PDB file of C-alpha atoms in Angstrom:
ATOM      1  CA  MET A   1     -19.728   3.504 -17.033  1.00 55.00           C
ATOM      2  CA  THR A   2     -21.164   7.011 -17.193  1.00 67.00           C
ATOM      3  CA  LEU A   3     -18.510   9.490 -16.160  1.00 75.00           C
ATOM      4  CA  ARG A   4     -19.443  12.552 -14.161  1.00 77.00           C
ATOM      5  CA  SER A   5     -18.437  15.909 -15.607  1.00 77.00           C
ATOM      6  CA  GLU A   6     -15.564  16.298 -13.143  1.00 82.00           C
ATOM      7  CA  GLN A   7     -14.275  12.816 -14.021  1.00 84.00           C
ATOM      8  CA  VAL A   8     -14.253  13.705 -17.703  1.00 84.00           C
ATOM      9  CA  ALA A   9     -12.330  16.860 -16.793  1.00 84.00           C
ATOM     10  CA  SER A  10      -9.847  14.713 -14.834  1.00 88.00           C
ATOM     11  CA  LEU A  11      -9.488  12.300 -17.746  1.00 91.00           C
ATOM     12  CA  LEU A  12      -8.821  15.126 -20.182  1.00 89.00           C
ATOM     13  CA  LYS A  13      -6.303  16.641 -17.791  1.00 89.00           C
ATOM     14  CA  MET A  14      -4.545  13.267 -17.546  1.00 92.00           C
ATOM     15  CA  ILE A  15      -4.452  13.076 -21.347  1.00 92.00           C
ATOM     16  CA  GLN A  16      -3.244  16.648 -21.634  1.00 89.00           C
ATOM     17  CA  GLN A  17      -0.351  16.013 -19.215  1.00 91.00           C
ATOM     18  CA  THR A  18       0.758  12.778 -20.867  1.00 94.00           C
ATOM     19  CA  ARG A  19       4.344  12.745 -22.119  1.00 95.00           C
ATOM     20  CA  GLU A  20       6.010  10.282 -24.437  1.00 95.00           C
ATOM     21  CA  LEU A  21       8.417   9.182 -21.710  1.00 95.00           C
ATOM     22  CA  GLU A  22       7.369   9.135 -18.081  1.00 96.00           C
ATOM     23  CA  LEU A  23       8.765   7.719 -14.892  1.00 97.00           C
ATOM     24  CA  THR A  24       6.484   5.195 -13.235  1.00 97.00           C
ATOM     25  CA  CYS A  25       5.447   5.797  -9.637  1.00 97.00           C
ATOM     26  CA  PRO A  26       8.062   3.418  -8.161  1.00 97.00           C
ATOM     27  CA  GLU A  27      10.784   4.962 -10.370  1.00 97.00           C
ATOM     28  CA  CYS A  28       9.785   8.428  -9.153  1.00 98.00           C
ATOM     29  CA  LEU A  29       9.650   7.383  -5.510  1.00 97.00           C
ATOM     30  CA  ASP A  30      13.107   5.777  -5.778  1.00 96.00           C
ATOM     31  CA  GLU A  31      14.519   9.236  -6.549  1.00 97.00           C
ATOM     32  CA  LEU A  32      12.343  11.190  -4.147  1.00 98.00           C
ATOM     33  CA  ASP A  33      15.004  11.665  -1.469  1.00 97.00           C
ATOM     34  CA  ARG A  34      17.382  13.221  -3.994  1.00 97.00           C
ATOM     35  CA  TYR A  35      14.603  15.422  -5.402  1.00 98.00           C
ATOM     36  CA  ALA A  36      13.499  16.551  -1.946  1.00 98.00           C
ATOM     37  CA  GLN A  37      17.092  17.428  -1.029  1.00 97.00           C
ATOM     38  CA  ARG A  38      17.523  19.576  -4.152  1.00 97.00           C
ATOM     39  CA  ILE A  39      14.286  21.408  -3.345  1.00 97.00           C
ATOM     40  CA  LEU A  40      15.367  21.990   0.243  1.00 96.00           C
ATOM     41  CA  ASP A  41      18.842  23.143  -0.814  1.00 96.00           C
ATOM     42  CA  GLY A  42      17.549  25.263  -3.684  1.00 96.00           C
ATOM     43  CA  THR A  43      19.895  23.563  -6.133  1.00 95.00           C
ATOM     44  CA  PRO A  44      19.050  22.881  -9.810  1.00 94.00           C
ATOM     45  CA  ILE A  45      16.630  20.148 -10.809  1.00 95.00           C
ATOM     46  CA  ASP A  46      18.074  18.420 -13.858  1.00 93.00           C
ATOM     47  CA  GLY A  47      18.479  15.055 -15.489  1.00 94.00           C
ATOM     48  CA  VAL A  48      16.284  12.345 -14.069  1.00 95.00           C
ATOM     49  CA  LEU A  49      15.109  14.732 -11.339  1.00 97.00           C
ATOM     50  CA  ALA A  50      13.427  16.863 -13.986  1.00 97.00           C
ATOM     51  CA  ARG A  51      11.453  13.758 -14.905  1.00 97.00           C
ATOM     52  CA  VAL A  52      10.596  13.330 -11.196  1.00 98.00           C
ATOM     53  CA  ARG A  53       9.200  16.842 -11.209  1.00 97.00           C
ATOM     54  CA  GLU A  54       7.134  16.087 -14.306  1.00 96.00           C
ATOM     55  CA  HIS A  55       5.753  12.972 -12.666  1.00 97.00           C
ATOM     56  CA  LEU A  56       4.828  14.860  -9.491  1.00 97.00           C
ATOM     57  CA  GLU A  57       3.020  17.508 -11.541  1.00 95.00           C
ATOM     58  CA  ALA A  58       0.835  14.808 -13.081  1.00 93.00           C
ATOM     59  CA  CYS A  59       0.482  12.266 -10.269  1.00 94.00           C
ATOM     60  CA  SER A  60      -1.348  13.532  -7.192  1.00 93.00           C
ATOM     61  CA  PHE A  61      -0.630  10.316  -5.255  1.00 94.00           C
ATOM     62  CA  CYS A  62       3.151  10.744  -5.543  1.00 97.00           C
ATOM     63  CA  ASP A  63       2.913  14.505  -5.079  1.00 97.00           C
ATOM     64  CA  ASP A  64       1.033  14.002  -1.793  1.00 95.00           C
ATOM     65  CA  GLN A  65       3.808  11.676  -0.695  1.00 97.00           C
ATOM     66  CA  PHE A  66       6.477  14.218  -1.604  1.00 98.00           C
ATOM     67  CA  ARG A  67       4.713  16.931   0.378  1.00 97.00           C
ATOM     68  CA  LEU A  68       4.455  14.588   3.322  1.00 97.00           C
ATOM     69  CA  VAL A  69       8.229  14.078   3.191  1.00 98.00           C
ATOM     70  CA  LEU A  70       8.764  17.841   3.352  1.00 98.00           C
ATOM     71  CA  GLU A  71       6.251  18.220   6.196  1.00 96.00           C
ATOM     72  CA  THR A  72       7.881  15.431   8.167  1.00 97.00           C
ATOM     73  CA  LEU A  73      11.361  16.906   7.743  1.00 97.00           C
ATOM     74  CA  LYS A  74      10.038  20.291   8.832  1.00 96.00           C
ATOM     75  CA  ALA A  75       8.366  18.734  11.878  1.00 95.00           C
ATOM     76  CA  ILE A  76      11.648  17.060  12.862  1.00 95.00           C
ATOM     77  CA  GLU A  77      13.554  20.302  12.432  1.00 92.00           C
ATOM     78  CA  GLU A  78      11.088  22.185  14.610  1.00 92.00           C
ATOM     79  CA  SER A  79      10.835  19.581  17.351  1.00 88.00           C
TER      80      SER A  79
ATOM     81  CA  MET B   1      15.156  14.710  23.825  1.00 46.00           C
ATOM     82  CA  ALA B   2      17.166  12.591  21.346  1.00 50.00           C
ATOM     83  CA  VAL B   3      20.827  13.353  20.720  1.00 55.00           C
ATOM     84  CA  ARG B   4      21.182  15.141  17.386  1.00 71.00           C
ATOM     85  CA  ARG B   5      23.586  13.164  15.264  1.00 82.00           C
ATOM     86  CA  SER B   6      25.665  14.655  12.509  1.00 84.00           C
ATOM     87  CA  GLU B   7      25.247  13.492   8.929  1.00 82.00           C
ATOM     88  CA  GLY B   8      28.368  11.379   9.024  1.00 83.00           C
ATOM     89  CA  GLU B   9      27.443   9.721  12.306  1.00 91.00           C
ATOM     90  CA  TRP B  10      24.076   8.237  11.393  1.00 93.00           C
ATOM     91  CA  ALA B  11      25.113   5.649   8.840  1.00 91.00           C
ATOM     92  CA  ALA B  12      28.319   4.795  10.689  1.00 92.00           C
ATOM     93  CA  ASP B  13      26.610   4.337  14.072  1.00 94.00           C
ATOM     94  CA  LEU B  14      23.732   2.292  12.665  1.00 94.00           C
ATOM     95  CA  ALA B  15      26.239  -0.050  11.003  1.00 92.00           C
ATOM     96  CA  SER B  16      28.602  -0.145  13.979  1.00 93.00           C
ATOM     97  CA  ASP B  17      29.901  -3.393  15.428  1.00 94.00           C
ATOM     98  CA  ASP B  18      29.539  -1.764  18.842  1.00 94.00           C
ATOM     99  CA  VAL B  19      26.148  -3.061  19.959  1.00 95.00           C
ATOM    100  CA  ALA B  20      25.538  -0.267  22.460  1.00 95.00           C
ATOM    101  CA  LEU B  21      26.336   2.410  19.878  1.00 94.00           C
ATOM    102  CA  ARG B  22      24.157   0.696  17.282  1.00 94.00           C
ATOM    103  CA  ASN B  23      21.237   0.400  19.715  1.00 95.00           C
ATOM    104  CA  ASP B  24      21.565   4.058  20.683  1.00 95.00           C
ATOM    105  CA  ALA B  25      21.486   5.040  17.030  1.00 95.00           C
ATOM    106  CA  MET B  26      18.390   2.880  16.409  1.00 95.00           C
ATOM    107  CA  ARG B  27      16.658   4.451  19.385  1.00 96.00           C
ATOM    108  CA  ASP B  28      17.500   7.931  18.128  1.00 95.00           C
ATOM    109  CA  LEU B  29      16.320   7.032  14.632  1.00 96.00           C
ATOM    110  CA  ARG B  30      12.982   5.736  15.898  1.00 96.00           C
ATOM    111  CA  ASP B  31      12.585   8.794  18.078  1.00 95.00           C
ATOM    112  CA  MET B  32      13.320  11.138  15.162  1.00 96.00           C
ATOM    113  CA  LEU B  33      10.842   9.364  12.879  1.00 97.00           C
ATOM    114  CA  TYR B  34       8.189   9.305  15.577  1.00 95.00           C
ATOM    115  CA  ARG B  35       8.556  13.035  16.211  1.00 94.00           C
ATOM    116  CA  GLY B  36       8.261  13.836  12.531  1.00 95.00           C
ATOM    117  CA  LEU B  37       5.512  11.438  11.535  1.00 95.00           C
ATOM    118  CA  SER B  38       3.337  12.057  14.593  1.00 94.00           C
ATOM    119  CA  ARG B  39       2.987  15.655  13.462  1.00 93.00           C
ATOM    120  CA  SER B  40       2.883  15.246   9.691  1.00 94.00           C
ATOM    121  CA  LEU B  41       0.490  12.281   9.715  1.00 91.00           C
ATOM    122  CA  SER B  42      -1.858  13.843  12.238  1.00 86.00           C
ATOM    123  CA  LYS B  43      -2.914  16.544   9.760  1.00 76.00           C
ATOM    124  CA  GLY B  44      -6.212  15.397   8.252  1.00 69.00           C
ATOM    125  CA  ARG B  45      -5.511  11.733   8.738  1.00 65.00           C
ATOM    126  CA  ARG B  46      -6.719   9.168  11.232  1.00 64.00           C
ATOM    127  CA  VAL B  47      -3.523   7.639  12.575  1.00 83.00           C
ATOM    128  CA  ASP B  48      -3.539   6.265  16.100  1.00 88.00           C
ATOM    129  CA  ASP B  49      -0.493   5.695  18.286  1.00 90.00           C
ATOM    130  CA  ALA B  50      -0.408   1.955  17.703  1.00 93.00           C
ATOM    131  CA  PHE B  51      -0.394   2.396  13.926  1.00 92.00           C
ATOM    132  CA  LEU B  52       2.268   5.089  14.210  1.00 94.00           C
ATOM    133  CA  GLU B  53       4.471   2.836  16.341  1.00 95.00           C
ATOM    134  CA  ASP B  54       4.016   0.105  13.785  1.00 95.00           C
ATOM    135  CA  ILE B  55       5.092   2.420  10.943  1.00 95.00           C
ATOM    136  CA  VAL B  56       8.129   3.662  12.857  1.00 97.00           C
ATOM    137  CA  GLN B  57       9.196   0.115  13.695  1.00 96.00           C
ATOM    138  CA  GLU B  58       8.763  -1.166  10.145  1.00 96.00           C
ATOM    139  CA  SER B  59      10.489   1.889   8.656  1.00 97.00           C
ATOM    140  CA  SER B  60      13.443   1.595  11.030  1.00 96.00           C
ATOM    141  CA  ILE B  61      13.980  -2.001   9.995  1.00 95.00           C
ATOM    142  CA  LYS B  62      13.805  -1.081   6.300  1.00 96.00           C
ATOM    143  CA  ILE B  63      16.300   1.736   6.822  1.00 96.00           C
ATOM    144  CA  LEU B  64      18.696  -0.632   8.565  1.00 95.00           C
ATOM    145  CA  GLU B  65      18.280  -3.297   5.897  1.00 95.00           C
ATOM    146  CA  ASN B  66      18.941  -0.775   3.124  1.00 95.00           C
ATOM    147  CA  LEU B  67      21.786   1.094   4.806  1.00 94.00           C
ATOM    148  CA  GLY B  68      24.181  -0.164   2.167  1.00 92.00           C
ATOM    149  CA  ASP B  69      22.130   1.708  -0.465  1.00 93.00           C
ATOM    150  CA  PHE B  70      22.629   5.070   1.190  1.00 93.00           C
ATOM    151  CA  GLU B  71      25.135   6.826  -1.034  1.00 90.00           C
ATOM    152  CA  GLY B  72      24.964  10.344   0.380  1.00 91.00           C
ATOM    153  CA  ARG B  73      23.087  11.703  -2.650  1.00 93.00           C
ATOM    154  CA  SER B  74      20.786  13.292  -0.116  1.00 96.00           C
ATOM    155  CA  LYS B  75      21.201  13.896   3.597  1.00 96.00           C
ATOM    156  CA  PHE B  76      20.691  10.827   5.735  1.00 96.00           C
ATOM    157  CA  ARG B  77      17.666  12.370   7.423  1.00 96.00           C
ATOM    158  CA  THR B  78      16.030  13.095   4.056  1.00 97.00           C
ATOM    159  CA  TRP B  79      16.736   9.568   2.851  1.00 97.00           C
ATOM    160  CA  ALA B  80      15.432   7.978   6.041  1.00 97.00           C
ATOM    161  CA  VAL B  81      12.284  10.108   6.149  1.00 98.00           C
ATOM    162  CA  THR B  82      11.553   9.309   2.500  1.00 98.00           C
ATOM    163  CA  ILE B  83      11.660   5.592   3.307  1.00 97.00           C
ATOM    164  CA  ALA B  84       9.476   6.115   6.392  1.00 97.00           C
ATOM    165  CA  VAL B  85       6.874   8.158   4.513  1.00 97.00           C
ATOM    166  CA  ARG B  86       6.785   5.625   1.678  1.00 97.00           C
ATOM    167  CA  THR B  87       6.197   2.860   4.235  1.00 96.00           C
ATOM    168  CA  ALA B  88       3.522   4.896   6.014  1.00 95.00           C
ATOM    169  CA  VAL B  89       1.628   5.861   2.864  1.00 94.00           C
ATOM    170  CA  SER B  90       1.703   2.328   1.515  1.00 94.00           C
ATOM    171  CA  LYS B  91       0.294   0.940   4.783  1.00 93.00           C
ATOM    172  CA  MET B  92      -2.369   3.653   5.079  1.00 92.00           C
ATOM    173  CA  ARG B  93      -3.555   3.193   1.508  1.00 93.00           C
ATOM    174  CA  LYS B  94      -3.615  -0.599   1.877  1.00 92.00           C
ATOM    175  CA  ARG B  95      -5.702  -0.240   5.034  1.00 91.00           C
ATOM    176  CA  GLU B  96      -8.052   2.269   3.395  1.00 90.00           C
ATOM    177  CA  TRP B  97      -8.642   0.289   0.209  1.00 92.00           C
ATOM    178  CA  GLN B  98      -8.334  -3.356   1.259  1.00 90.00           C
ATOM    179  CA  ASP B  99     -12.095  -3.853   1.537  1.00 91.00           C
ATOM    180  CA  VAL B 100     -12.986  -1.749  -1.503  1.00 92.00           C
ATOM    181  CA  SER B 101     -13.600  -3.812  -4.624  1.00 90.00           C
ATOM    182  CA  LEU B 102     -12.562  -2.745  -8.095  1.00 89.00           C
ATOM    183  CA  GLU B 103     -16.204  -3.046  -9.152  1.00 86.00           C
ATOM    184  CA  SER B 104     -17.383  -0.556  -6.571  1.00 87.00           C
ATOM    185  CA  VAL B 105     -15.171   2.231  -7.943  1.00 85.00           C
ATOM    186  CA  THR B 106     -15.722   1.426 -11.598  1.00 83.00           C
ATOM    187  CA  SER B 107     -19.492   0.951 -11.372  1.00 69.00           C
ATOM    188  CA  GLU B 108     -20.761  -0.467 -14.635  1.00 49.00           C
ATOM    189  CA  ALA B 109     -17.327  -0.203 -16.288  1.00 45.00           C
ATOM    190  CA  GLY B 110     -17.388  -1.765 -19.691  1.00 42.00           C
ATOM    191  CA  SER B 111     -16.453  -1.059 -23.261  1.00 39.00           C
ATOM    192  CA  ASP B 112     -19.305   1.342 -23.831  1.00 42.00           C
ATOM    193  CA  PRO B 113     -18.585   4.437 -21.732  1.00 44.00           C
ATOM    194  CA  ARG B 114     -21.062   7.255 -21.758  1.00 51.00           C
ATOM    195  CA  ILE B 115     -20.472  10.748 -20.486  1.00 56.00           C
ATOM    196  CA  ALA B 116     -23.113  12.835 -18.713  1.00 55.00           C
ATOM    197  CA  ILE B 117     -23.806  16.187 -20.342  1.00 54.00           C
ATOM    198  CA  ASP B 118     -24.174  19.223 -18.122  1.00 60.00           C
ATOM    199  CA  PRO B 119     -27.600  20.814 -18.873  1.00 60.00           C
ATOM    200  CA  SER B 120     -26.304  24.272 -17.878  1.00 66.00           C
ATOM    201  CA  GLU B 121     -23.909  24.462 -20.866  1.00 63.00           C
ATOM    202  CA  THR B 122     -24.493  26.894 -23.766  1.00 70.00           C
ATOM    203  CA  VAL B 123     -25.268  25.553 -27.241  1.00 67.00           C
ATOM    204  CA  ASP B 124     -21.773  26.385 -28.521  1.00 70.00           C
ATOM    205  CA  GLN B 125     -20.110  24.794 -25.505  1.00 65.00           C
ATOM    206  CA  ARG B 126     -22.296  21.772 -25.874  1.00 66.00           C
ATOM    207  CA  SER B 127     -21.467  21.484 -29.564  1.00 72.00           C
ATOM    208  CA  SER B 128     -17.687  21.654 -29.167  1.00 73.00           C
ATOM    209  CA  ARG B 129     -17.760  19.386 -26.157  1.00 74.00           C
ATOM    210  CA  SER B 130     -20.013  17.001 -27.979  1.00 79.00           C
ATOM    211  CA  GLU B 131     -17.500  16.676 -30.830  1.00 85.00           C
ATOM    212  CA  LEU B 132     -14.660  16.129 -28.415  1.00 85.00           C
ATOM    213  CA  LEU B 133     -16.548  13.611 -26.321  1.00 83.00           C
ATOM    214  CA  SER B 134     -17.740  11.799 -29.378  1.00 87.00           C
ATOM    215  CA  LYS B 135     -14.169  11.392 -30.581  1.00 91.00           C
ATOM    216  CA  LEU B 136     -12.989  10.433 -27.095  1.00 90.00           C
ATOM    217  CA  LYS B 137     -15.647   7.736 -26.856  1.00 89.00           C
ATOM    218  CA  GLU B 138     -14.695   6.422 -30.281  1.00 92.00           C
ATOM    219  CA  LEU B 139     -11.044   6.232 -29.223  1.00 94.00           C
ATOM    220  CA  ILE B 140     -11.862   4.516 -25.942  1.00 93.00           C
ATOM    221  CA  ASP B 141     -13.908   1.919 -27.810  1.00 92.00           C
ATOM    222  CA  SER B 142     -11.391   1.333 -30.596  1.00 94.00           C
ATOM    223  CA  GLU B 143      -7.991   1.860 -28.991  1.00 96.00           C
ATOM    224  CA  LEU B 144      -8.189   0.746 -25.370  1.00 96.00           C
ATOM    225  CA  THR B 145      -8.350  -2.758 -24.009  1.00 95.00           C
ATOM    226  CA  GLU B 146     -11.026  -3.537 -21.447  1.00 93.00           C
ATOM    227  CA  LYS B 147      -8.305  -3.800 -18.812  1.00 95.00           C
ATOM    228  CA  GLN B 148      -6.994  -0.349 -19.702  1.00 96.00           C
ATOM    229  CA  TRP B 149     -10.448   1.218 -19.450  1.00 94.00           C
ATOM    230  CA  THR B 150     -11.162  -0.509 -16.152  1.00 94.00           C
ATOM    231  CA  ALA B 151      -7.837   0.730 -14.771  1.00 96.00           C
ATOM    232  CA  ILE B 152      -8.548   4.284 -15.937  1.00 95.00           C
ATOM    233  CA  THR B 153     -12.034   4.329 -14.416  1.00 94.00           C
ATOM    234  CA  ALA B 154     -10.641   2.934 -11.164  1.00 94.00           C
ATOM    235  CA  GLU B 155      -8.069   5.730 -11.103  1.00 94.00           C
ATOM    236  CA  LEU B 156     -10.809   8.269 -11.844  1.00 92.00           C
ATOM    237  CA  GLY B 157     -12.745   6.705  -8.975  1.00 90.00           C
ATOM    238  CA  GLY B 158      -9.901   7.690  -6.640  1.00 91.00           C
ATOM    239  CA  MET B 159      -8.201   4.317  -6.203  1.00 94.00           C
ATOM    240  CA  PRO B 160      -4.372   4.666  -5.979  1.00 95.00           C
ATOM    241  CA  ILE B 161      -2.388   2.934  -8.705  1.00 95.00           C
ATOM    242  CA  GLU B 162      -0.707   0.621  -6.176  1.00 95.00           C
ATOM    243  CA  GLN B 163      -4.111  -0.665  -5.073  1.00 95.00           C
ATOM    244  CA  ILE B 164      -5.406  -1.011  -8.636  1.00 96.00           C
ATOM    245  CA  ALA B 165      -2.322  -3.093  -9.431  1.00 96.00           C
ATOM    246  CA  GLU B 166      -3.019  -5.305  -6.421  1.00 95.00           C
ATOM    247  CA  LYS B 167      -6.631  -5.865  -7.505  1.00 94.00           C
ATOM    248  CA  PHE B 168      -5.338  -6.881 -10.944  1.00 95.00           C
ATOM    249  CA  GLY B 169      -2.763  -9.221  -9.422  1.00 95.00           C
ATOM    250  CA  SER B 170      -0.071  -7.105 -11.047  1.00 96.00           C
ATOM    251  CA  ASN B 171       2.674  -4.759  -9.850  1.00 96.00           C
ATOM    252  CA  THR B 172       2.696  -0.961  -9.776  1.00 96.00           C
ATOM    253  CA  ASN B 173       5.291  -0.560 -12.527  1.00 97.00           C
ATOM    254  CA  SER B 174       3.348  -2.723 -14.977  1.00 97.00           C
ATOM    255  CA  LEU B 175       0.031  -1.096 -14.121  1.00 97.00           C
ATOM    256  CA  TYR B 176       1.506   2.373 -14.575  1.00 97.00           C
ATOM    257  CA  LYS B 177       2.842   1.402 -18.014  1.00 97.00           C
ATOM    258  CA  LEU B 178      -0.589   0.039 -18.938  1.00 97.00           C
ATOM    259  CA  LEU B 179      -2.200   3.356 -17.971  1.00 97.00           C
ATOM    260  CA  HIS B 180       0.519   5.392 -19.680  1.00 97.00           C
ATOM    261  CA  ASP B 181       0.024   3.441 -22.881  1.00 97.00           C
ATOM    262  CA  ALA B 182      -3.729   4.074 -22.685  1.00 97.00           C
ATOM    263  CA  ARG B 183      -3.282   7.798 -22.150  1.00 96.00           C
ATOM    264  CA  LYS B 184      -0.853   8.029 -25.069  1.00 97.00           C
ATOM    265  CA  LYS B 185      -3.324   6.296 -27.358  1.00 97.00           C
ATOM    266  CA  LEU B 186      -6.071   8.749 -26.376  1.00 95.00           C
ATOM    267  CA  ARG B 187      -3.766  11.753 -26.674  1.00 94.00           C
ATOM    268  CA  ASN B 188      -2.426  10.687 -30.063  1.00 95.00           C
ATOM    269  CA  GLY B 189      -5.926   9.876 -31.305  1.00 95.00           C
ATOM    270  CA  LEU B 190      -7.299  13.273 -30.304  1.00 93.00           C
ATOM    271  CA  GLU B 191      -4.330  15.042 -31.905  1.00 92.00           C
ATOM    272  CA  ALA B 192      -4.729  13.018 -35.111  1.00 94.00           C
ATOM    273  CA  ALA B 193      -8.369  14.113 -35.191  1.00 93.00           C
ATOM    274  CA  GLY B 194      -7.266  17.721 -35.064  1.00 92.00           C
ATOM    275  CA  PHE B 195      -7.858  18.481 -31.406  1.00 91.00           C
ATOM    276  CA  THR B 196      -4.918  20.324 -29.865  1.00 84.00           C
ATOM    277  CA  ILE B 197      -4.135  20.083 -26.185  1.00 77.00           C
ATOM    278  CA  ASP B 198      -5.327  23.684 -25.814  1.00 78.00           C
ATOM    279  CA  ASP B 199      -8.629  22.716 -27.447  1.00 78.00           C
ATOM    280  CA  VAL B 200      -8.934  19.948 -24.919  1.00 76.00           C
ATOM    281  CA  ARG B 201      -8.213  22.240 -22.019  1.00 73.00           C
ATOM    282  CA  GLU B 202     -10.474  25.050 -23.215  1.00 73.00           C
ATOM    283  CA  ALA B 203     -13.368  22.736 -23.916  1.00 67.00           C
ATOM    284  CA  TRP B 204     -13.363  21.936 -20.229  1.00 65.00           C
ATOM    285  CA  ALA B 205     -12.671  25.389 -18.839  1.00 61.00           C
TER     286      ALA B 205
END
């Protein structure tokens, strides 16, 4: 397969962001409620939640989902 | 407007032996999720009322079934919304990608990847990129399995990992580990060849 320039850039970015230990998507999503609550409360992100943050920085699919959680909570609060 | 329940009331009312209280709580839960998701999902997404109702119903059942797992590590509302969003996203992605084949997003994926060169690059840029790409191609050929390369190209083609896993007849955890292993091989190979992560980033700036 011939990759387009932007796909090569994406691949290199993926490689650049790779860590030795990473949470998988399901592992990240299992902790997302706790992570979201810390963000909303402004309390420290540590332990496994730091790994959640790392995963969200590298995985746009999970990050989109996290943002949707925050938007939904905000919509409920405002309704 | 739905009655606003306190944190402590949600879990207790949803688990109550009092049928009327439990039904009220379920109604309030569905109402809360509907209010939230109808606004958040409407932004840039095509979600009709029927689909939304379906998501709310399915999420409510999941929340009830998993009530015993709620440990108060987050607020109930946060926990419930996280389950609802996860349900919604999974259903939307499944709907979006169910008729898209792996082949269509990976094109002629095989063990001989080529990378298009941008004709607008300078000679120096082209030279440093050429070295990097040459090494990357070598690593892809020598280090990655065909399955790993197919999975990577599918991801680069925009297919979510959950859907790639489904096409492979695998699960998301296993597929993620396959991709992670592939990325580590490429990263380690580039570093062993003397390319730092900054080199990698700058070559594509």
